[in-house]
Coordinates of C-alpha atoms in Angstrom, one line a residue:
M275 CA -90.2 118.5 97.1
V276 CA -89.2 118.5 100.8
Y277 CA -86.2 120.8 101.0
T278 CA -85.1 123.7 98.9
Q279 CA -81.4 124.1 98.0
S280 CA -81.3 127.3 100.0
E281 CA -82.6 125.4 103.1
I282 CA -79.9 122.7 102.6
L283 CA -77.2 125.4 102.2
Q284 CA -78.3 126.8 105.6
R285 CA -77.4 123.4 107.0
E286 CA -73.8 123.8 105.7
V287 CA -74.2 121.4 102.8
Y288 CA -72.4 123.0 99.9
L289 CA -72.0 120.3 97.3
F290 CA -74.7 118.2 95.6
E291 CA -73.7 115.2 93.5
R292 CA -75.3 112.2 92.1
I293 CA -73.6 108.9 92.9
D294 CA -73.6 107.9 89.2
S295 CA -72.0 111.2 88.0
P296 CA -68.8 110.3 86.2
G297 CA -65.5 112.1 86.9
R298 CA -66.3 113.4 90.4
E299 CA -63.2 115.0 92.0
P300 CA -61.8 113.6 95.3
M301 CA -62.5 116.0 98.2
R302 CA -61.0 114.4 101.3
H303 CA -61.7 117.5 103.4
L304 CA -65.4 117.0 103.0
R305 CA -67.8 114.6 104.7
A306 CA -70.5 112.9 102.6
I307 CA -74.1 112.2 103.4
C308 CA -75.5 109.6 100.9
F309 CA -79.3 109.3 100.5
L310 CA -80.2 106.4 98.3
R311 CA -82.9 104.0 97.3
P312 CA -81.7 100.5 98.3
T313 CA -81.6 99.1 94.7
K314 CA -79.0 96.7 93.4
E315 CA -77.6 99.4 91.1
N316 CA -77.3 101.9 94.0
V317 CA -75.7 99.4 96.3
E318 CA -73.2 98.5 93.5
Y319 CA -72.4 102.3 93.0
L320 CA -71.8 102.6 96.7
V321 CA -69.5 99.5 96.8
Q322 CA -67.4 101.1 94.1
E323 CA -67.4 104.4 95.9
L324 CA -66.2 102.9 99.2
R325 CA -63.4 101.0 97.5
R326 CA -62.0 104.3 96.3
P327 CA -63.5 106.9 98.7
K328 CA -63.5 110.5 97.5
Y329 CA -64.5 112.0 100.9
S330 CA -63.2 111.6 104.5
V331 CA -66.4 110.1 106.1
Y332 CA -69.6 108.7 104.8
F333 CA -73.1 108.8 106.5
I334 CA -75.3 106.5 104.5
Y335 CA -79.1 106.7 104.6
F336 CA -81.3 104.3 102.6
S337 CA -84.9 105.4 101.8
N338 CA -86.3 101.9 102.5
V339 CA -85.4 98.5 104.1
I340 CA -82.0 97.2 103.0
S341 CA -81.2 93.5 103.0
K342 CA -78.5 92.1 105.4
S343 CA -76.6 90.7 102.4
D344 CA -76.3 94.3 100.9
V345 CA -75.1 95.7 104.2
K346 CA -72.5 92.9 104.3
S347 CA -71.3 93.9 100.7
L348 CA -70.9 97.5 101.9
A349 CA -69.0 96.4 105.0
E350 CA -66.6 94.3 102.9
A351 CA -66.0 97.2 100.5
D352 CA -65.3 99.6 103.4
E353 CA -61.6 98.6 103.8
Q354 CA -60.5 102.1 104.7
E355 CA -63.2 102.3 107.4
V356 CA -64.7 105.6 106.1
V357 CA -68.4 104.7 106.9
A358 CA -69.5 106.3 110.1
E359 CA -73.2 105.4 109.9
V360 CA -75.7 103.3 108.0
Q361 CA -79.4 104.0 108.6
E362 CA -82.8 103.4 107.1
F363 CA -84.8 106.7 106.7
Y364 CA -88.1 105.8 105.2
G365 CA -88.8 108.3 102.4
D366 CA -89.2 106.0 99.3
Y367 CA -92.1 108.1 97.9
I368 CA -92.8 111.7 96.8
A369 CA -94.6 113.9 99.4
V370 CA -96.8 116.1 97.1
N371 CA -99.0 117.9 99.6
P372 CA -99.4 117.4 103.4
H373 CA -102.1 114.8 102.7
V374 CA -101.0 113.5 99.2
F375 CA -98.1 111.3 98.0
S376 CA -97.1 109.8 94.7
L377 CA -94.6 107.2 93.5
N378 CA -94.1 108.9 90.1
L379 CA -94.8 105.7 88.2
L380 CA -96.4 105.6 84.8
G381 CA -97.8 102.5 83.1
C382 CA -97.8 100.3 86.2
C383 CA -99.9 97.5 84.6
Q384 CA -99.7 95.4 81.4
G385 CA -103.4 95.1 80.4
R386 CA -105.1 94.1 83.6
S387 CA -102.0 92.6 85.3
W388 CA -99.1 94.2 87.2
D389 CA -95.8 94.7 85.5
P390 CA -93.7 92.7 88.1
A391 CA -91.0 95.5 88.4
Q392 CA -93.7 98.1 89.0
L393 CA -95.5 95.9 91.6
S394 CA -92.3 95.5 93.5
R395 CA -91.6 99.3 93.4
T396 CA -95.2 100.1 94.4
T397 CA -95.0 97.7 97.4
Q398 CA -91.7 99.3 98.4
G399 CA -93.2 102.8 98.2
L400 CA -96.3 101.9 100.2
T401 CA -94.4 100.0 102.9
A402 CA -91.9 103.0 103.2
L403 CA -94.9 105.3 103.7
L404 CA -96.3 103.1 106.4
L405 CA -93.0 102.9 108.2
S406 CA -92.4 106.6 108.0
L407 CA -95.9 107.3 109.5
K408 CA -95.4 104.4 112.0
K409 CA -98.6 102.7 110.9
C410 CA -99.3 98.9 110.9
P411 CA -102.7 99.0 109.1
M412 CA -105.6 96.6 108.5
I413 CA -105.9 96.3 104.7
R414 CA -109.0 96.5 102.5
Y415 CA -109.0 96.3 98.7
Q416 CA -111.3 96.7 95.8
L417 CA -112.7 93.2 95.0
S418 CA -113.3 93.9 91.3
S419 CA -109.6 94.5 90.8
E420 CA -107.1 91.6 90.7
S421 CA -104.3 94.2 90.8
A422 CA -105.6 95.7 94.1
K423 CA -105.8 92.3 95.7
R424 CA -102.2 91.4 94.5
L425 CA -100.8 94.7 95.9
A426 CA -102.6 94.1 99.2
E427 CA -101.1 90.7 99.5
C428 CA -97.6 92.0 98.7
V429 CA -97.8 94.7 101.3
K430 CA -99.1 92.2 103.9
Q431 CA -96.2 89.9 103.1
V432 CA -93.6 92.7 103.8
I433 CA -95.4 93.6 107.1
T434 CA -95.3 89.9 108.1
K435 CA -91.6 89.5 107.1
E436 CA -90.5 92.7 108.8
Y437 CA -92.8 92.4 111.8
E438 CA -90.1 93.9 114.1
L439 CA -90.1 97.1 112.1
F440 CA -93.9 97.3 112.1
D441 CA -94.1 96.7 115.9
F442 CA -95.6 100.1 116.7
R443 CA -97.5 101.2 119.8
R444 CA -101.1 99.9 119.3
T445 CA -103.8 102.5 118.9
E446 CA -107.4 102.0 120.1
V447 CA -108.6 101.9 116.5
P448 CA -106.1 100.4 114.1
P449 CA -105.2 102.4 110.9
L450 CA -106.7 101.3 107.6
L451 CA -105.1 101.0 104.2
L452 CA -107.7 101.0 101.4
I453 CA -106.3 100.0 98.0
L454 CA -108.4 101.1 94.9
D455 CA -108.0 100.8 91.1
R456 CA -108.2 103.7 88.8
S457 CA -110.3 101.7 86.3
D458 CA -113.2 102.0 88.7
D459 CA -113.4 105.7 87.9
A460 CA -111.8 106.6 84.6
I461 CA -114.0 109.7 84.4
T462 CA -112.2 111.9 86.9
P463 CA -108.8 112.1 85.2
L464 CA -110.5 113.1 81.9
L465 CA -112.2 116.3 83.2
N466 CA -110.9 119.8 83.0
Q467 CA -110.2 121.3 86.4
W468 CA -111.0 124.8 87.8
T469 CA -109.1 125.0 91.1
Y470 CA -105.6 126.5 91.0
Q471 CA -103.3 123.5 91.7
A472 CA -105.5 121.1 89.6
M473 CA -105.8 123.5 86.7
V474 CA -102.0 124.2 86.6
H475 CA -101.4 120.5 86.4
E476 CA -104.0 119.9 83.8
L477 CA -103.0 122.7 81.5
L478 CA -99.3 123.2 82.2
G479 CA -98.2 120.1 84.1
I480 CA -96.6 119.9 87.5
N481 CA -93.5 117.8 87.7
N482 CA -92.1 117.5 91.3
N483 CA -93.4 121.0 92.0
R484 CA -91.8 122.5 88.9
I485 CA -93.8 124.1 86.1
D486 CA -92.3 124.4 82.6
L487 CA -93.3 127.8 81.1
S488 CA -90.8 127.8 78.3
R489 CA -93.5 127.6 75.7
V490 CA -95.4 130.7 77.0
P491 CA -95.3 133.5 74.4
G492 CA -92.9 136.2 75.3
I493 CA -91.7 134.5 78.5
S494 CA -88.7 136.1 80.3
K495 CA -85.6 134.0 80.9
D496 CA -86.2 134.0 84.7
L497 CA -89.6 132.5 84.4
R498 CA -89.0 129.7 81.9
E499 CA -89.3 127.2 84.9
V500 CA -91.0 128.1 88.2
V501 CA -91.5 126.3 91.4
L502 CA -95.0 126.1 93.0
S503 CA -94.6 124.8 96.6
A504 CA -97.0 125.4 99.4
E505 CA -94.1 125.1 101.9
N506 CA -92.3 128.2 100.5
D507 CA -95.0 130.2 98.7
E508 CA -97.7 131.7 100.9
F509 CA -99.9 132.9 98.1
Y510 CA -99.9 129.3 96.6
A511 CA -100.6 127.7 99.9
N512 CA -103.6 130.0 100.5
N513 CA -105.0 129.7 97.0
M514 CA -104.2 126.1 95.7
Y515 CA -107.7 124.8 96.4
L516 CA -109.7 128.0 95.3
N517 CA -111.5 128.2 92.0
F518 CA -110.2 130.2 89.0
A519 CA -112.5 133.2 89.5
E520 CA -111.3 133.6 93.1
I521 CA -107.6 133.3 92.0
G522 CA -108.1 136.2 89.5
S523 CA -109.4 138.4 92.3
N524 CA -106.7 137.4 94.7
I525 CA -103.9 138.0 92.1
K526 CA -105.3 141.5 91.8
N527 CA -105.1 142.0 95.6
L528 CA -101.6 140.7 95.6
M529 CA -100.6 143.1 92.8
E530 CA -102.2 146.1 94.7
D531 CA -100.4 145.1 97.9
F532 CA -97.1 144.9 96.0
Q533 CA -97.8 148.3 94.3
R534 CA -98.5 149.9 97.7
R535 CA -95.2 148.6 99.1
K536 CA -93.1 149.4 96.1
P537 CA -93.0 153.3 96.3
K538 CA -91.9 153.0 100.0
E539 CA -89.0 150.8 99.1
Q540 CA -87.9 153.1 96.3
Q541 CA -87.8 156.3 98.3
K542 CA -84.6 158.2 98.3
L543 CA -82.0 156.8 100.7
E544 CA -81.1 160.0 102.5
S545 CA -79.8 158.8 105.9
I546 CA -78.0 155.8 107.4
A547 CA -81.4 154.8 109.0
D548 CA -83.1 154.9 105.5
M549 CA -80.3 152.6 104.1
K550 CA -80.5 150.3 107.0
A551 CA -84.3 150.0 106.7
F552 CA -84.0 149.3 102.9
V553 CA -81.4 146.6 103.4
E554 CA -83.5 144.9 106.1
N555 CA -86.7 145.0 103.9
Y556 CA -85.0 144.3 100.6
P557 CA -85.0 140.4 100.8
Q558 CA -88.7 140.4 101.7
F559 CA -89.5 142.9 98.9
K560 CA -87.5 140.9 96.4
K561 CA -89.3 137.7 97.4
M562 CA -92.6 139.3 97.0
S563 CA -91.6 140.7 93.6
G564 CA -90.7 137.1 92.5
T565 CA -94.0 135.7 93.9
V566 CA -96.1 138.4 92.1
S567 CA -94.4 137.9 88.7
K568 CA -94.6 134.1 89.0
H569 CA -98.3 133.9 89.8
V570 CA -99.3 136.7 87.3
T571 CA -97.4 134.8 84.6
V572 CA -99.0 131.4 85.5
V573 CA -102.5 132.8 85.9
G574 CA -102.1 134.8 82.7
E575 CA -101.1 131.7 80.8
L576 CA -104.0 129.7 82.2
S577 CA -106.4 132.4 81.2
R578 CA -104.9 132.5 77.6
L579 CA -105.3 128.7 77.2
V580 CA -108.9 128.8 78.5
G581 CA -109.8 131.3 75.8
E582 CA -107.7 129.8 73.1
R583 CA -109.0 126.3 73.6
N584 CA -112.6 127.3 74.3
L585 CA -112.3 125.4 77.6
L586 CA -115.3 127.0 79.4
E587 CA -117.7 125.5 76.8
V588 CA -115.7 122.2 76.6
S589 CA -115.8 121.9 80.4
E590 CA -119.5 122.5 80.6
V591 CA -120.2 119.6 78.2
E592 CA -117.7 117.4 80.1
Q593 CA -119.6 118.1 83.3
E594 CA -122.9 117.3 81.5
L595 CA -121.4 114.0 80.3
A596 CA -120.1 113.1 83.8
C597 CA -123.1 114.2 85.9
Q598 CA -126.3 114.2 83.8
N599 CA -128.2 111.4 82.1
D600 CA -129.8 113.3 79.2
H601 CA -128.4 111.3 76.2
S602 CA -129.9 113.3 73.4
S603 CA -128.7 116.6 74.8
A604 CA -125.2 115.2 75.5
L605 CA -124.8 113.8 72.0
Q606 CA -125.9 117.1 70.5
S607 CA -123.5 119.1 72.7
V608 CA -120.5 116.8 71.8
R609 CA -121.3 117.0 68.0
R610 CA -121.5 120.8 68.2
L611 CA -118.1 121.1 69.9
L612 CA -116.5 118.6 67.4
Q613 CA -117.3 121.1 64.7
N614 CA -115.7 124.0 66.5
P615 CA -112.2 124.7 65.2
K616 CA -111.1 126.2 68.5
V617 CA -111.5 122.8 70.2
T618 CA -108.1 121.0 70.1
E619 CA -107.8 117.4 68.8
L620 CA -107.1 116.2 72.4
D621 CA -110.1 118.0 73.9
A622 CA -112.3 116.6 71.1
T623 CA -111.0 113.1 71.7
R624 CA -111.6 113.5 75.4
L625 CA -115.2 114.5 74.9
V626 CA -115.8 111.4 72.8
M627 CA -114.0 109.2 75.5
L628 CA -116.3 110.6 78.2
Y629 CA -119.4 110.0 76.0
A630 CA -118.2 106.4 75.3
L631 CA -117.7 105.7 79.0
H632 CA -121.2 107.0 79.9
Y633 CA -123.3 105.8 77.0
E634 CA -121.4 102.7 75.7
R635 CA -124.5 100.5 76.1
H636 CA -127.2 103.1 75.2
S637 CA -129.7 101.8 72.7
S638 CA -129.3 105.0 70.6
S639 CA -125.5 105.3 71.0
G640 CA -124.0 107.8 68.6
L641 CA -120.4 106.6 69.2
P642 CA -119.8 105.4 65.6
G643 CA -120.9 108.7 64.2
L644 CA -118.7 110.6 66.7
L645 CA -115.6 108.5 65.7
T646 CA -116.4 109.4 62.1
D647 CA -116.6 113.1 63.1
L648 CA -113.1 112.8 64.7
R649 CA -111.7 111.1 61.6
N650 CA -113.2 113.8 59.4
R651 CA -111.7 116.5 61.6
G652 CA -108.2 114.9 60.9
V653 CA -107.8 113.7 64.5
P654 CA -104.8 111.2 64.4
E655 CA -105.5 107.5 64.7
K656 CA -103.4 107.4 68.0
Y657 CA -106.0 109.7 69.6
R658 CA -109.0 107.9 68.1
K659 CA -107.8 104.6 69.4
L660 CA -108.0 106.0 73.0
V661 CA -111.8 105.9 72.8
S662 CA -112.0 102.1 72.6
A663 CA -108.9 101.8 75.0
V664 CA -110.6 103.8 77.7
V665 CA -113.8 101.7 77.5
E666 CA -111.7 98.5 77.7
Y667 CA -109.9 100.0 80.7
G668 CA -112.7 101.5 82.7
G669 CA -116.0 100.6 81.0
K670 CA -119.1 99.1 82.6
R671 CA -117.8 95.5 82.2
V672 CA -114.8 96.3 84.3
R673 CA -116.1 98.7 86.9
G674 CA -117.0 97.4 90.3
S675 CA -119.3 100.4 91.0
D676 CA -121.9 102.3 89.1
L677 CA -120.4 105.7 88.2
F678 CA -123.4 107.3 86.6
S679 CA -126.6 106.5 88.5
P680 CA -127.5 107.1 92.2
K681 CA -127.3 104.0 94.3
D682 CA -130.1 104.5 96.8
A683 CA -133.2 106.5 97.7
V684 CA -131.2 109.2 99.6
A685 CA -128.8 109.7 96.7
I686 CA -131.8 110.0 94.3
T687 CA -133.5 112.5 96.5
K688 CA -130.2 114.6 96.8
Q689 CA -129.9 114.6 93.0
F690 CA -133.5 115.6 92.6
F691 CA -133.2 118.6 94.9
K692 CA -129.8 119.5 93.3
G693 CA -131.6 119.5 89.9
L694 CA -134.4 121.8 91.3
K695 CA -131.9 124.3 92.8
G696 CA -129.4 124.2 90.1
V697 CA -125.7 124.1 91.0
E698 CA -123.6 127.0 92.2
N699 CA -121.0 126.4 89.5
V700 CA -121.7 124.3 86.3
Y701 CA -118.0 123.7 85.9
T702 CA -117.6 121.9 89.3
Q703 CA -120.7 119.7 89.5
H704 CA -118.7 116.5 89.4
Q705 CA -117.7 114.6 92.5
P706 CA -115.1 111.9 92.2
L707 CA -116.2 108.3 93.1
L708 CA -113.6 108.5 95.9
Q709 CA -115.9 111.1 97.7
E710 CA -118.7 108.5 98.0
T711 CA -116.3 105.6 98.8
L712 CA -114.7 107.6 101.7
D713 CA -118.1 108.9 102.9
Q714 CA -119.3 105.3 103.1
L715 CA -116.1 104.1 104.8
I716 CA -116.2 106.8 107.5
K717 CA -119.9 106.0 108.2
G718 CA -119.1 102.3 108.4
K719 CA -121.3 101.5 105.4
L720 CA -118.6 100.5 102.9
K721 CA -119.6 97.0 101.9
D722 CA -117.3 94.1 102.8
S723 CA -118.6 92.3 99.7
Q724 CA -117.1 95.0 97.4
Y725 CA -114.1 96.0 99.6
P726 CA -113.1 93.0 101.6
Y727 CA -110.5 92.9 104.4
L728 CA -107.3 91.0 103.8
G729 CA -107.3 88.4 106.6
P730 CA -109.9 87.4 109.2
S731 CA -109.9 90.7 111.2
T732 CA -112.4 93.5 110.6
L733 CA -112.7 97.0 112.0
R734 CA -115.5 97.5 114.5
D735 CA -115.2 101.2 115.1
R736 CA -115.1 104.2 112.8
P737 CA -111.6 104.4 111.2
Q738 CA -109.5 107.4 112.4
D739 CA -106.4 107.0 110.2
I740 CA -107.1 106.2 106.6
I741 CA -104.5 105.7 103.8
V742 CA -106.1 105.4 100.4
F743 CA -103.9 104.2 97.5
I744 CA -105.1 104.3 93.9
I745 CA -103.3 101.9 91.4
G746 CA -103.1 103.7 88.1
G747 CA -102.8 107.2 89.7
A748 CA -104.7 109.8 91.8
T749 CA -105.8 113.3 90.7
Y750 CA -105.8 116.7 92.2
E751 CA -109.6 116.7 92.1
E752 CA -109.4 113.7 94.5
A753 CA -106.7 115.5 96.5
L754 CA -109.2 118.4 97.0
T755 CA -111.9 115.9 98.1
V756 CA -109.6 114.5 100.7
Y757 CA -108.5 118.0 101.8
N758 CA -112.2 118.9 102.4
L759 CA -113.0 115.7 104.2
N760 CA -110.0 116.2 106.5
R761 CA -111.3 119.7 107.3
S762 CA -114.9 118.7 107.8
T763 CA -114.7 115.3 109.6
L764 CA -113.5 115.6 113.2
G765 CA -111.3 112.8 114.4
V766 CA -110.5 111.4 110.9
R767 CA -107.2 111.8 109.1
I768 CA -107.0 110.7 105.5
I769 CA -103.9 110.5 103.3
L770 CA -104.2 109.9 99.5
G771 CA -101.6 108.3 97.3
G772 CA -101.3 106.9 93.9
T773 CA -98.8 105.4 91.4
T774 CA -98.8 108.9 89.8
I775 CA -100.7 112.2 89.9
H776 CA -102.8 112.3 86.7
N777 CA -103.7 114.9 84.2
T778 CA -105.3 114.1 80.8
K779 CA -101.9 113.7 79.0
R780 CA -100.8 111.1 81.5

């Protein structure tokens, strides 16, 4: 996620081992750099390692705060005095994009309450982020979520306990940590996406920047797993937030550029100068060749899935369910798609989930009929149960905000004119609730009654450094929202994090 193996090799690091790997060979001529989470298990592994050291010297880095008692245990085990250094290097989270982080945690709550182990891990991840960014923030949380309040309190406890670590130089406007709950907007993770990064995650799945393409028909051995990283892939960095139509055009341009360069590289090598030029250009040519084949394969597979699963039509109805308030039309559209054999069981279930979230209390709700349609289609019970589960998780009774109707006269006017003009793209009408929340926060209009501060202090000025954390996971659609806000709002820096990065299957 941060360093490629090639980059580490350039730093003269030649061997990569896990501390729990059995049967590691002693190599006393090598020095070891250990980078570990400070868990009980890892400390115990390190104690055993130091009692029978396999390397000449150990430089130990923990990704979070380590207790004094654990440091004492390591010191007692280091009888041969092989430890040269012990440091805390705060990296106890996954840096996904320059403005997005994740903790890679699934199922963090049991019902509406935290799983204790996951609460502890989330607190550790968030405090490590704050320490790595050198931020001691004021904290606001979503009042309608007991989980958000609990996490806010736990983070505050760590800041108070480790006050010396958090004693950073004061800024004129203190940073702000805003803790939200996914249940306030269960719509966003259920929608198909049409920007490159979000679409890849939704249809193929991104796991620590890796994409599994092994199920793609006719895939070559070299492309069974590919890496998409904006740090090392210029095409991806330039296109990750563009929509699918633009990606297709840019892939074509990439291919044409590659074809233009290709004949030059394959000219006859008639002189020493020709050979020298070829050798100098070959690594760049080979890298470009890999980039072209990777993105052509990924975009080709996305395109195949869109056609095979009828996703353009499915997405149009999803957007109607998320953004419009015409019940009769929505019900008709969902029923029509449930009869379409190209629509997968998961996509059919997702449409009914979106309908249930929007129209759960409508006087003419067609939900029982839609559930019958799912059953008649042969959709498994495990999928059908998701409909009631999502309403219980993120339905009207639970939500602290109103997802489906404008809140004030300005919003109503905006929606009216949007309706008159139409939208540029029917597949991207939806804006996550996070867009409105951050907009209100930046303008100083986010209500304290709904998002109170933890403690007596409040922020008088417009926040400049904002860290948003979503319990239950963030999405790449929300990452795009934050990316656009960072570009368009001068003097404001926003970082988005979550317990995981969602797609529908998560």
